[in-house]
């Protein structure tokens, strides 16, 4: 995975419990119904959640 952009936050396997490195793309905001989700595959730790919050605020100009 290449370096994340300002609007993407890295979700590393070691920190989030995912099978492979991923990213939260904060420029692609969508609403999803919880019934579409199955079992939990990972957890976003607080320090990464702060990065996501910061990127979302930037995208939404808040």
Short mmCIF file of N, CA and C in Angstrom, two decimals:
data_model
loop_
_atom_site.label_atom_id
_atom_site.label_comp_id
_atom_site.label_asym_id
_atom_site.label_seq_id
_atom_site.Cartn_x
_atom_site.Cartn_y
_atom_site.Cartn_z
N UNK A 1 0.86 -1.18 0.00
CA UNK A 1 0.00 0.00 0.00
C UNK A 1 0.89 1.22 0.00
N UNK A 2 0.60 2.16 -0.87
CA UNK A 2 1.39 3.38 -0.91
C UNK A 2 1.00 4.27 0.26
N UNK A 3 1.76 5.33 0.49
CA UNK A 3 1.49 6.24 1.60
C UNK A 3 0.10 6.85 1.50
N UNK A 4 -0.57 7.00 2.65
CA UNK A 4 -1.92 7.53 2.62
C UNK A 4 -1.94 9.01 2.25
N UNK A 5 -3.00 9.44 1.61
CA UNK A 5 -3.17 10.85 1.29
C UNK A 5 -3.66 11.57 2.54
N UNK A 6 -3.86 12.86 2.45
CA UNK A 6 -4.34 13.64 3.59
C UNK A 6 -5.75 13.23 3.99
N UNK A 7 -6.52 12.68 3.07
CA UNK A 7 -7.89 12.31 3.36
C UNK A 7 -8.04 10.81 3.61
N UNK A 8 -6.94 10.09 3.63
CA UNK A 8 -6.98 8.65 3.91
C UNK A 8 -6.15 8.37 5.16
N UNK A 9 -6.65 7.47 5.99
CA UNK A 9 -5.96 7.12 7.22
C UNK A 9 -5.59 5.64 7.17
N UNK A 10 -4.33 5.35 7.47
CA UNK A 10 -3.83 3.98 7.41
C UNK A 10 -4.45 3.12 8.51
N UNK A 11 -4.87 1.92 8.15
CA UNK A 11 -5.37 0.92 9.09
C UNK A 11 -4.40 -0.26 8.99
N UNK A 12 -3.41 -0.28 9.85
CA UNK A 12 -2.35 -1.29 9.82
C UNK A 12 -2.82 -2.58 10.48
N UNK A 13 -2.34 -3.68 9.96
CA UNK A 13 -2.74 -4.99 10.47
C UNK A 13 -2.44 -5.14 11.96
N UNK A 14 -1.27 -4.72 12.39
CA UNK A 14 -0.87 -4.89 13.79
C UNK A 14 -1.76 -4.07 14.74
N UNK A 15 -2.18 -2.90 14.33
CA UNK A 15 -2.98 -2.03 15.20
C UNK A 15 -4.47 -2.36 15.16
N UNK A 16 -4.95 -2.83 14.02
CA UNK A 16 -6.40 -2.98 13.84
C UNK A 16 -6.87 -4.43 13.79
N UNK A 17 -5.96 -5.37 13.72
CA UNK A 17 -6.34 -6.78 13.67
C UNK A 17 -6.88 -7.24 12.33
N UNK A 18 -6.57 -6.49 11.27
CA UNK A 18 -7.03 -6.87 9.94
C UNK A 18 -6.06 -7.87 9.31
N UNK A 19 -6.49 -8.57 8.27
CA UNK A 19 -5.62 -9.53 7.59
C UNK A 19 -4.56 -8.85 6.73
N UNK A 20 -4.86 -7.64 6.23
CA UNK A 20 -3.88 -6.90 5.45
C UNK A 20 -4.05 -5.41 5.71
N UNK A 21 -2.99 -4.65 5.48
CA UNK A 21 -3.05 -3.20 5.64
C UNK A 21 -4.16 -2.64 4.77
N UNK A 22 -4.84 -1.63 5.29
CA UNK A 22 -5.94 -1.02 4.56
C UNK A 22 -5.93 0.47 4.84
N UNK A 23 -6.99 1.16 4.45
CA UNK A 23 -7.09 2.60 4.73
C UNK A 23 -8.55 3.01 4.83
N UNK A 24 -8.80 4.02 5.62
CA UNK A 24 -10.12 4.65 5.70
C UNK A 24 -10.08 5.83 4.74
N UNK A 25 -10.88 5.79 3.69
CA UNK A 25 -10.88 6.85 2.69
C UNK A 25 -11.94 7.88 3.08
N UNK A 26 -11.50 8.92 3.75
CA UNK A 26 -12.42 9.91 4.31
C UNK A 26 -13.04 10.82 3.27
N UNK A 27 -12.55 10.76 2.03
CA UNK A 27 -13.17 11.54 0.96
C UNK A 27 -14.35 10.78 0.34
N UNK A 28 -14.53 9.53 0.73
CA UNK A 28 -15.62 8.71 0.21
C UNK A 28 -16.60 8.36 1.33
N UNK A 29 -17.31 9.34 1.81
CA UNK A 29 -18.22 9.17 2.93
C UNK A 29 -19.54 8.59 2.43
N UNK A 30 -20.00 7.52 3.11
CA UNK A 30 -21.26 6.87 2.74
C UNK A 30 -22.02 6.50 4.01
N UNK A 31 -23.32 6.39 3.89
CA UNK A 31 -24.17 5.91 4.97
C UNK A 31 -24.51 4.46 4.67
N UNK A 32 -24.28 3.59 5.65
CA UNK A 32 -24.57 2.16 5.48
C UNK A 32 -25.46 1.69 6.62
N UNK A 33 -26.40 0.84 6.29
CA UNK A 33 -27.26 0.24 7.30
C UNK A 33 -26.48 -0.83 8.05
N UNK A 34 -26.55 -0.85 9.38
CA UNK A 34 -25.81 -1.83 10.17
C UNK A 34 -26.17 -3.27 9.82
N UNK A 35 -27.36 -3.50 9.29
CA UNK A 35 -27.77 -4.86 8.94
C UNK A 35 -26.95 -5.42 7.78
N UNK A 36 -26.23 -4.57 7.06
CA UNK A 36 -25.39 -5.02 5.94
C UNK A 36 -24.07 -5.62 6.42
N UNK A 37 -23.76 -5.43 7.69
CA UNK A 37 -22.49 -5.90 8.23
C UNK A 37 -22.64 -7.28 8.84
N UNK A 38 -21.59 -8.08 8.72
CA UNK A 38 -21.55 -9.40 9.35
C UNK A 38 -20.78 -9.31 10.65
N UNK A 39 -19.88 -10.24 10.85
CA UNK A 39 -19.08 -10.25 12.08
C UNK A 39 -17.96 -9.22 12.03
N UNK A 40 -17.49 -8.84 13.18
CA UNK A 40 -16.41 -7.85 13.30
C UNK A 40 -15.10 -8.47 12.83
N UNK A 41 -14.34 -7.73 12.03
CA UNK A 41 -13.07 -8.25 11.53
C UNK A 41 -11.86 -7.49 12.09
N UNK A 42 -12.10 -6.42 12.80
CA UNK A 42 -11.00 -5.65 13.37
C UNK A 42 -11.54 -4.55 14.26
N UNK A 43 -10.62 -3.80 14.85
CA UNK A 43 -10.98 -2.70 15.75
C UNK A 43 -10.09 -1.51 15.42
N UNK A 44 -10.66 -0.33 15.40
CA UNK A 44 -9.89 0.89 15.16
C UNK A 44 -9.46 1.45 16.52
N UNK A 45 -8.15 1.47 16.79
CA UNK A 45 -7.68 1.99 18.08
C UNK A 45 -7.90 3.51 18.19
N UNK A 46 -7.96 4.02 19.41
CA UNK A 46 -8.26 5.45 19.62
C UNK A 46 -7.35 6.42 18.85
N UNK A 47 -6.05 6.14 18.75
CA UNK A 47 -5.17 7.08 18.05
C UNK A 47 -5.48 7.13 16.56
N UNK A 48 -5.90 6.02 15.97
CA UNK A 48 -6.28 6.02 14.56
C UNK A 48 -7.64 6.68 14.38
N UNK A 49 -8.54 6.46 15.32
CA UNK A 49 -9.86 7.10 15.27
C UNK A 49 -9.73 8.62 15.30
N UNK A 50 -8.75 9.13 16.04
CA UNK A 50 -8.50 10.58 16.06
C UNK A 50 -8.04 11.08 14.70
N UNK A 51 -7.20 10.29 14.03
CA UNK A 51 -6.75 10.66 12.67
C UNK A 51 -7.93 10.68 11.71
N UNK A 52 -8.81 9.69 11.81
CA UNK A 52 -9.99 9.62 10.95
C UNK A 52 -10.89 10.81 11.22
N UNK A 53 -11.09 11.15 12.48
CA UNK A 53 -11.92 12.30 12.85
C UNK A 53 -11.34 13.58 12.26
N UNK A 54 -10.03 13.74 12.35
CA UNK A 54 -9.37 14.93 11.80
C UNK A 54 -9.55 15.01 10.28
N UNK A 55 -9.38 13.87 9.60
CA UNK A 55 -9.53 13.85 8.14
C UNK A 55 -10.98 14.12 7.72
N UNK A 56 -11.95 13.57 8.47
CA UNK A 56 -13.35 13.83 8.16
C UNK A 56 -13.70 15.31 8.35
N UNK A 57 -13.20 15.89 9.42
CA UNK A 57 -13.45 17.32 9.65
C UNK A 57 -12.88 18.17 8.53
N UNK A 58 -11.71 17.78 8.04
CA UNK A 58 -11.09 18.51 6.93
C UNK A 58 -11.94 18.36 5.67
N UNK A 59 -12.39 17.16 5.36
CA UNK A 59 -13.21 16.92 4.17
C UNK A 59 -14.54 17.66 4.22
N UNK A 60 -15.11 17.75 5.42
CA UNK A 60 -16.42 18.40 5.57
C UNK A 60 -16.30 19.89 5.90
N UNK A 61 -15.06 20.38 5.93
CA UNK A 61 -14.80 21.79 6.24
C UNK A 61 -15.43 22.21 7.56
N UNK A 62 -15.24 21.40 8.58
CA UNK A 62 -15.77 21.72 9.92
C UNK A 62 -14.70 22.32 10.80
#
